[in-house]
Amino acid sequence: MSEYRIASIPGDGIGVDVTVEARKVLDAAAARHGFSLRWTEFDWSCERYTQTGSMMPDDGVAQLAAFDGILLGAVGFPGVPDHISLWGLLIPLRRAFQQYVNLRPVRLLPGTTSVLSGRTAEELEMVIVRENSEGEYSAIGGRHNSGRPDEFVLQESVFTRVGVERIIRYAFELARTRSSRVTSATKSNGLIHSMPFWDEIFAEVAAKYPDVESGQMHVDALAARMVQAPDRLDVVVGSNLFGDILSDLAAAVTGGLGMAPSGNINPSGEFPSMFEAVHGSAPDIAGQGIANPVAQILAGAMLLEHLGETVAAQAIRTAVDEVLTAGAELTPDLGGTATTTRLGTAVAEALR
């Protein structure tokens, strides 16, 4: 029997609530499909920051390095600025473990409706491949002349050939397993250096994949297409900033952020990959037992798939679909009256 060491970081707010249910479902899937998960929980969070002044200990990266995967809950809490929580935990882990792919599959799940009227589940299914390690999310820059009339800030973007080429290549390889169609998000009519560089590398990589249909769109036009003609999109690849924005938009048009999982992937397997729900920590409803655990459960399915347990991962997705279709155990955001625990238990019991 295979055993996998998994680090659990429940985080803050409803991150704690939904991670309990995701672990329940993952353990049930493991027991049914002949492997085991050995969990180690870490209390790294905004609560820890308020107590110690840091989101995680100085050796946090070293502590996680030996794990096979990481399940991360939502992070964030009032009183702790977002740049503190993100740059104190999530972003350092992504970069230390070379998780340069942020993978966000989105689809319209059974029992949910889209804000786009008349669109079917077949039309609302795509995956966003976001560059996760450089680009616009750089620490290079600074604030100068603070408090003076001539105060200014500099925020530098970093695009390397290695970083751009590998994320675009990943998107093309992924497209070969799907519809063989890739769309690149650019803004080369406004960003005079970074986006022409991105476009050139996209064209170079595309030439090596003649079997994959490819095209590029300015990110504003691409956002409009995601709303007006989502069926024309499948694999979308973008820089750190563009991919971040487009993936939230894609989740919004396919049922909402509460249903969308994501993965921070180290494709080589040299370091652990990390999986999380897209939604925030929603401290206003934390601990009330009404949070929707579906996104975190599906993030767990992504974790199992990454570990090679593809049958168990698909079993979880199928169980989620069955429970949502039945409609008997839906949380309030889905129009039901079930608790977080009841929905999680229903998914665990529906596993085959």
Short mmCIF file of C-alpha atoms in Angstrom, two decimals:
data_model
loop_
_atom_site.label_atom_id
_atom_site.label_comp_id
_atom_site.label_asym_id
_atom_site.label_seq_id
_atom_site.Cartn_x
_atom_site.Cartn_y
_atom_site.Cartn_z
CA MET A 1 0.00 0.00 0.00
CA SER A 2 1.34 3.40 -0.99
CA GLU A 3 1.55 6.04 1.73
CA TYR A 4 1.83 9.76 1.05
CA ARG A 5 2.98 12.39 3.52
CA ILE A 6 0.68 15.40 3.24
CA ALA A 7 1.10 18.74 4.99
CA SER A 8 -2.15 20.45 5.97
CA ILE A 9 -2.17 24.22 6.53
CA PRO A 10 -5.81 25.09 7.33
CA GLY A 11 -5.10 28.83 7.43
CA ASP A 12 -7.75 31.27 8.62
CA GLY A 13 -11.51 31.67 8.76
CA ILE A 14 -13.45 29.15 6.71
CA GLY A 15 -10.16 27.72 5.51
CA VAL A 16 -10.17 25.75 8.75
CA ASP A 17 -13.80 24.67 8.31
CA VAL A 18 -13.50 23.39 4.75
CA THR A 19 -10.09 21.76 5.19
CA VAL A 20 -11.59 19.41 7.80
CA GLU A 21 -14.11 18.23 5.20
CA ALA A 22 -11.55 17.93 2.42
CA ARG A 23 -9.38 15.72 4.61
CA LYS A 24 -12.41 13.59 5.46
CA VAL A 25 -13.13 13.02 1.77
CA LEU A 26 -9.48 12.39 0.89
CA ASP A 27 -9.11 9.84 3.68
CA ALA A 28 -12.27 8.06 2.52
CA ALA A 29 -11.00 7.98 -1.07
CA ALA A 30 -7.63 6.64 0.09
CA ALA A 31 -9.25 3.86 2.10
CA ARG A 32 -11.46 2.86 -0.82
CA HIS A 33 -8.68 2.91 -3.42
CA GLY A 34 -5.87 1.21 -1.56
CA PHE A 35 -3.47 3.89 -0.35
CA SER A 36 -3.05 5.98 2.78
CA LEU A 37 -2.42 9.61 3.65
CA ARG A 38 -0.24 10.56 6.61
CA TRP A 39 -1.22 14.08 7.63
CA THR A 40 0.83 16.66 9.52
CA GLU A 41 -0.98 19.88 10.41
CA PHE A 42 0.68 23.29 10.67
CA ASP A 43 -0.93 26.29 12.37
CA TRP A 44 0.61 28.85 10.00
CA SER A 45 -1.91 31.65 9.67
CA CYS A 46 -2.78 35.26 10.37
CA GLU A 47 -3.59 34.21 13.92
CA ARG A 48 -0.02 32.98 14.25
CA TYR A 49 1.18 36.29 12.82
CA THR A 50 -0.67 38.30 15.46
CA GLN A 51 0.90 36.13 18.17
CA THR A 52 4.46 35.81 16.87
CA GLY A 53 4.97 38.44 14.17
CA SER A 54 5.40 35.88 11.39
CA MET A 55 3.06 33.80 9.26
CA MET A 56 5.35 30.79 9.47
CA PRO A 57 8.65 30.01 11.21
CA ASP A 58 11.96 30.87 9.61
CA ASP A 59 12.54 27.21 8.72
CA GLY A 60 9.02 26.74 7.34
CA VAL A 61 10.20 25.91 3.84
CA ALA A 62 12.63 23.31 5.17
CA GLN A 63 9.87 21.73 7.29
CA LEU A 64 7.66 21.23 4.24
CA ALA A 65 10.32 20.10 1.77
CA ALA A 66 10.03 16.39 2.60
CA PHE A 67 6.26 16.17 2.09
CA ASP A 68 4.62 14.68 -0.99
CA GLY A 69 2.02 17.42 -1.19
CA ILE A 70 0.49 20.37 0.64
CA LEU A 71 -3.19 21.14 1.22
CA LEU A 72 -3.56 24.84 1.98
CA GLY A 73 -6.64 26.52 3.42
CA ALA A 74 -7.66 30.10 2.75
CA VAL A 75 -5.39 32.68 4.38
CA GLY A 76 -6.36 36.17 5.49
CA PHE A 77 -7.97 37.91 8.45
CA PRO A 78 -9.01 41.48 9.36
CA GLY A 79 -6.17 43.41 10.91
CA VAL A 80 -3.46 41.66 8.92
CA PRO A 81 -2.84 43.39 5.55
CA ASP A 82 -3.07 41.12 2.52
CA HIS A 83 0.50 41.84 1.46
CA ILE A 84 1.67 40.58 4.86
CA SER A 85 -0.29 37.33 4.71
CA LEU A 86 0.54 36.60 1.07
CA TRP A 87 4.23 37.50 1.15
CA GLY A 88 4.62 35.82 4.53
CA LEU A 89 3.31 32.41 3.51
CA LEU A 90 1.83 31.66 0.10
CA ILE A 91 4.26 33.45 -2.20
CA PRO A 92 7.45 32.29 -0.41
CA LEU A 93 6.26 28.68 -0.62
CA ARG A 94 5.39 28.98 -4.30
CA ARG A 95 8.83 30.34 -5.11
CA ALA A 96 10.93 28.18 -2.81
CA PHE A 97 9.32 25.03 -4.24
CA GLN A 98 9.43 26.30 -7.84
CA GLN A 99 5.67 25.96 -8.20
CA TYR A 100 5.76 27.97 -11.38
CA VAL A 101 2.42 26.66 -12.68
CA ASN A 102 -0.79 27.91 -11.13
CA LEU A 103 -3.42 25.61 -12.58
CA ARG A 104 -7.07 26.60 -12.28
CA PRO A 105 -9.57 24.28 -13.93
CA VAL A 106 -13.09 25.69 -13.96
CA ARG A 107 -16.38 24.11 -15.00
CA LEU A 108 -20.06 24.60 -14.35
CA LEU A 109 -20.84 21.96 -11.74
CA PRO A 110 -24.19 20.18 -11.46
CA GLY A 111 -26.71 21.93 -9.26
CA THR A 112 -25.15 25.34 -9.84
CA THR A 113 -26.03 28.13 -12.22
CA SER A 114 -23.89 30.58 -14.11
CA VAL A 115 -24.32 34.33 -14.16
CA LEU A 116 -24.29 33.88 -17.94
CA SER A 117 -27.85 33.02 -18.87
CA GLY A 118 -28.46 30.21 -21.32
CA ARG A 119 -24.95 28.75 -21.13
CA THR A 120 -24.61 25.01 -20.62
CA ALA A 121 -22.00 23.02 -18.71
CA GLU A 122 -20.45 21.97 -22.05
CA GLU A 123 -19.86 25.62 -22.91
CA LEU A 124 -18.50 26.58 -19.49
CA GLU A 125 -15.40 24.46 -19.00
CA MET A 126 -11.85 25.71 -19.37
CA VAL A 127 -8.52 25.81 -17.58
CA ILE A 128 -6.34 28.82 -16.81
CA VAL A 129 -2.57 28.27 -16.78
CA ARG A 130 -1.03 31.14 -14.84
CA GLU A 131 2.68 31.84 -14.53
CA ASN A 132 3.24 31.62 -10.79
CA SER A 133 6.81 32.65 -9.99
CA GLU A 134 7.73 35.95 -11.64
CA GLY A 135 6.09 38.53 -13.91
CA GLU A 136 4.25 41.42 -12.32
CA TYR A 137 4.38 39.96 -8.80
CA SER A 138 7.92 41.03 -8.09
CA ALA A 139 9.38 42.46 -4.91
CA ILE A 140 11.69 44.71 -6.91
CA GLY A 141 10.88 48.38 -6.44
CA GLY A 142 10.22 50.73 -3.60
CA ARG A 143 8.47 53.76 -2.18
CA HIS A 144 10.30 57.05 -2.16
CA ASN A 145 9.87 60.51 -0.65
CA SER A 146 7.12 59.25 1.65
CA GLY A 147 4.69 61.95 2.76
CA ARG A 148 6.10 64.60 0.43
CA PRO A 149 4.33 66.12 -2.59
CA ASP A 150 6.83 64.39 -4.87
CA GLU A 151 6.23 60.95 -3.33
CA PHE A 152 6.41 58.08 -5.83
CA VAL A 153 6.66 54.30 -6.06
CA LEU A 154 8.41 51.96 -8.45
CA GLN A 155 7.06 48.44 -9.06
CA GLU A 156 9.13 46.37 -11.45
CA SER A 157 8.01 43.32 -13.43
CA VAL A 158 10.38 40.46 -14.16
CA PHE A 159 9.99 38.23 -17.23
CA THR A 160 12.72 35.69 -17.97
CA ARG A 161 12.99 33.57 -21.09
CA VAL A 162 13.11 30.43 -18.96
CA GLY A 163 10.03 31.44 -16.97
CA VAL A 164 7.92 32.48 -19.94
CA GLU A 165 8.91 29.56 -22.15
CA ARG A 166 8.23 26.86 -19.59
CA ILE A 167 4.75 28.10 -18.65
CA ILE A 168 3.73 28.41 -22.30
CA ARG A 169 5.11 24.97 -23.07
CA TYR A 170 3.14 23.57 -20.14
CA ALA A 171 -0.04 25.08 -21.59
CA PHE A 172 0.58 23.48 -24.98
CA GLU A 173 1.29 20.08 -23.43
CA LEU A 174 -1.92 20.37 -21.43
CA ALA A 175 -3.88 21.34 -24.54
CA ARG A 176 -2.77 18.12 -26.22
CA THR A 177 -4.71 16.22 -23.55
CA ARG A 178 -7.83 18.35 -24.07
CA SER A 179 -9.14 20.19 -27.14
CA SER A 180 -5.73 21.12 -28.61
CA ARG A 181 -6.48 24.83 -28.36
CA VAL A 182 -4.44 27.47 -26.50
CA THR A 183 -5.12 31.19 -26.13
CA SER A 184 -2.43 33.53 -24.81
CA ALA A 185 -3.31 36.63 -22.78
CA THR A 186 -1.21 39.63 -23.78
CA LYS A 187 -1.22 43.42 -23.68
CA SER A 188 1.57 44.23 -26.09
CA ASN A 189 -0.20 47.37 -27.29
CA GLY A 190 0.33 48.93 -23.86
CA LEU A 191 3.27 47.20 -22.19
CA ILE A 192 6.10 47.95 -24.56
CA HIS A 193 8.77 45.56 -23.25
CA SER A 194 7.31 42.66 -21.28
CA MET A 195 4.38 41.67 -23.48
CA PRO A 196 6.15 41.80 -26.87
CA PHE A 197 8.74 39.54 -25.25
CA TRP A 198 5.96 37.21 -24.07
CA ASP A 199 4.36 37.23 -27.54
CA GLU A 200 7.62 36.37 -29.28
CA ILE A 201 8.21 33.37 -27.03
CA PHE A 202 4.59 32.26 -27.43
CA ALA A 203 5.06 32.26 -31.22
CA GLU A 204 8.31 30.28 -30.89
CA VAL A 205 6.70 27.61 -28.71
CA ALA A 206 3.54 27.48 -30.84
CA ALA A 207 5.65 26.68 -33.91
CA LYS A 208 6.79 23.48 -32.17
CA TYR A 209 3.18 22.35 -31.66
CA PRO A 210 1.63 22.41 -35.15
CA ASP A 211 -1.10 20.03 -33.94
CA VAL A 212 -2.37 22.57 -31.40
CA GLU A 213 -4.51 25.50 -32.48
CA SER A 214 -3.13 28.69 -30.95
CA GLY A 215 -3.91 32.37 -30.80
CA GLN A 216 -3.37 35.41 -28.66
CA MET A 217 -5.69 38.15 -27.46
CA HIS A 218 -5.23 41.35 -25.54
CA VAL A 219 -6.28 40.62 -21.99
CA ASP A 220 -9.16 43.10 -21.99
CA ALA A 221 -10.63 41.56 -25.14
CA LEU A 222 -10.01 38.10 -23.69
CA ALA A 223 -11.96 39.02 -20.57
CA ALA A 224 -14.86 40.08 -22.77
CA ARG A 225 -14.71 36.82 -24.72
CA MET A 226 -14.78 34.85 -21.47
CA VAL A 227 -18.17 36.44 -20.80
CA GLN A 228 -19.58 36.66 -24.32
CA ALA A 229 -18.24 33.46 -25.92
CA PRO A 230 -16.69 31.19 -23.26
CA ASP A 231 -17.24 28.14 -25.47
CA ARG A 232 -14.48 29.45 -27.76
CA LEU A 233 -11.89 29.10 -24.99
CA ASP A 234 -10.24 26.03 -23.51
CA VAL A 235 -6.64 26.43 -22.29
CA VAL A 236 -5.77 30.05 -21.48
CA VAL A 237 -2.19 30.93 -20.56
CA GLY A 238 -1.19 34.21 -18.98
CA SER A 239 1.34 36.02 -16.89
CA ASN A 240 1.10 36.14 -13.11
CA LEU A 241 -1.18 39.19 -13.01
CA PHE A 242 -3.25 38.43 -16.10
CA GLY A 243 -3.68 34.80 -15.10
CA ASP A 244 -4.73 35.79 -11.59
CA ILE A 245 -7.47 38.12 -12.84
CA LEU A 246 -8.72 35.86 -15.63
CA SER A 247 -8.89 32.78 -13.40
CA ASP A 248 -11.16 34.58 -10.93
CA LEU A 249 -13.33 35.79 -13.79
CA ALA A 250 -13.51 32.26 -15.20
CA ALA A 251 -14.55 30.93 -11.79
CA ALA A 252 -17.19 33.64 -11.47
CA VAL A 253 -18.86 32.73 -14.76
CA THR A 254 -18.83 29.01 -13.95
CA GLY A 255 -20.70 29.13 -10.66
CA GLY A 256 -18.58 31.24 -8.33
CA LEU A 257 -15.28 31.23 -6.45
CA GLY A 258 -16.71 28.90 -3.83
CA MET A 259 -16.61 26.02 -6.31
CA ALA A 260 -13.17 26.53 -7.86
CA PRO A 261 -9.97 24.68 -6.86
CA SER A 262 -6.41 25.49 -7.85
CA GLY A 263 -2.98 23.93 -7.82
CA ASN A 264 0.48 25.42 -7.40
CA ILE A 265 2.45 22.89 -9.39
CA ASN A 266 6.10 21.95 -9.45
CA PRO A 267 6.01 19.91 -12.69
CA SER A 268 9.37 18.22 -12.15
CA GLY A 269 8.32 16.69 -8.82
CA GLU A 270 11.56 17.87 -7.25
CA PHE A 271 9.56 19.80 -4.66
CA PRO A 272 6.05 19.35 -3.25
CA SER A 273 3.12 20.96 -5.02
CA MET A 274 0.43 22.83 -3.09
CA PHE A 275 -3.34 22.78 -3.60
CA GLU A 276 -5.98 25.23 -2.39
CA ALA A 277 -9.45 26.61 -2.96
CA VAL A 278 -9.67 29.87 -4.88
CA HIS A 279 -12.06 31.51 -2.41
CA GLY A 280 -11.02 33.67 0.52
CA SER A 281 -11.18 33.08 4.26
CA ALA A 282 -14.62 34.73 4.73
CA PRO A 283 -14.11 35.50 8.43
CA ASP A 284 -17.70 36.77 8.69
CA ILE A 285 -19.05 33.21 8.42
CA ALA A 286 -16.12 31.27 9.89
CA GLY A 287 -17.07 28.69 12.49
CA GLN A 288 -20.78 28.90 11.69
CA GLY A 289 -20.83 25.60 9.81
CA ILE A 290 -22.27 27.05 6.61
CA ALA A 291 -19.17 27.37 4.39
CA ASN A 292 -19.19 25.47 1.11
CA PRO A 293 -16.36 22.86 1.16
CA VAL A 294 -16.61 21.87 -2.52
CA ALA A 295 -13.67 23.95 -3.76
CA GLN A 296 -11.35 22.58 -1.08
CA ILE A 297 -12.56 19.03 -1.72
CA LEU A 298 -11.84 19.46 -5.44
CA ALA A 299 -8.43 20.91 -4.58
CA GLY A 300 -7.82 17.67 -2.73
CA ALA A 301 -8.80 15.75 -5.85
CA MET A 302 -6.19 17.75 -7.78
CA LEU A 303 -3.63 16.79 -5.12
CA LEU A 304 -4.41 13.08 -5.54
CA GLU A 305 -4.23 13.35 -9.31
CA HIS A 306 -0.84 15.03 -9.05
CA LEU A 307 0.36 12.14 -6.86
CA GLY A 308 -0.72 9.68 -9.57
CA GLU A 309 -3.89 8.49 -7.82
CA THR A 310 -6.01 9.42 -10.82
CA VAL A 311 -8.82 6.91 -10.20
CA ALA A 312 -9.37 8.18 -6.67
CA ALA A 313 -9.25 11.78 -7.89
CA GLN A 314 -11.93 11.11 -10.48
CA ALA A 315 -13.99 9.27 -7.89
CA ILE A 316 -14.04 12.42 -5.77
CA ARG A 317 -15.12 14.58 -8.70
CA THR A 318 -17.87 12.11 -9.55
CA ALA A 319 -19.05 12.02 -5.94
CA VAL A 320 -19.18 15.83 -5.84
CA ASP A 321 -21.24 15.87 -9.04
CA GLU A 322 -23.64 13.25 -7.65
CA VAL A 323 -24.19 15.10 -4.38
CA LEU A 324 -24.71 18.44 -6.10
CA THR A 325 -27.10 16.87 -8.61
CA ALA A 326 -29.14 15.21 -5.85
CA GLY A 327 -29.48 18.57 -4.12
CA ALA A 328 -30.33 17.19 -0.68
CA GLU A 329 -27.15 18.36 1.08
CA LEU A 330 -26.39 21.83 -0.29
CA THR A 331 -24.97 24.66 1.79
CA PRO A 332 -26.81 28.02 1.94
CA ASP A 333 -24.74 29.60 -0.84
CA LEU A 334 -26.10 26.87 -3.14
CA GLY A 335 -29.67 27.40 -2.04
CA GLY A 336 -29.79 24.63 0.57
CA THR A 337 -29.78 24.33 4.34
CA ALA A 338 -27.00 21.77 4.87
CA THR A 339 -24.00 22.42 7.07
CA THR A 340 -20.40 22.28 5.94
CA THR A 341 -20.07 18.93 7.71
CA ARG A 342 -23.18 17.44 6.13
CA LEU A 343 -22.04 18.33 2.61
CA GLY A 344 -18.56 16.95 3.24
CA THR A 345 -19.96 13.75 4.71
CA ALA A 346 -22.35 13.32 1.78
CA VAL A 347 -19.43 13.50 -0.67
CA ALA A 348 -17.40 11.01 1.38
CA GLU A 349 -20.32 8.59 1.49
CA ALA A 350 -20.96 8.93 -2.27
CA LEU A 351 -17.46 7.71 -3.16
CA ARG A 352 -17.23 4.61 -5.32
#
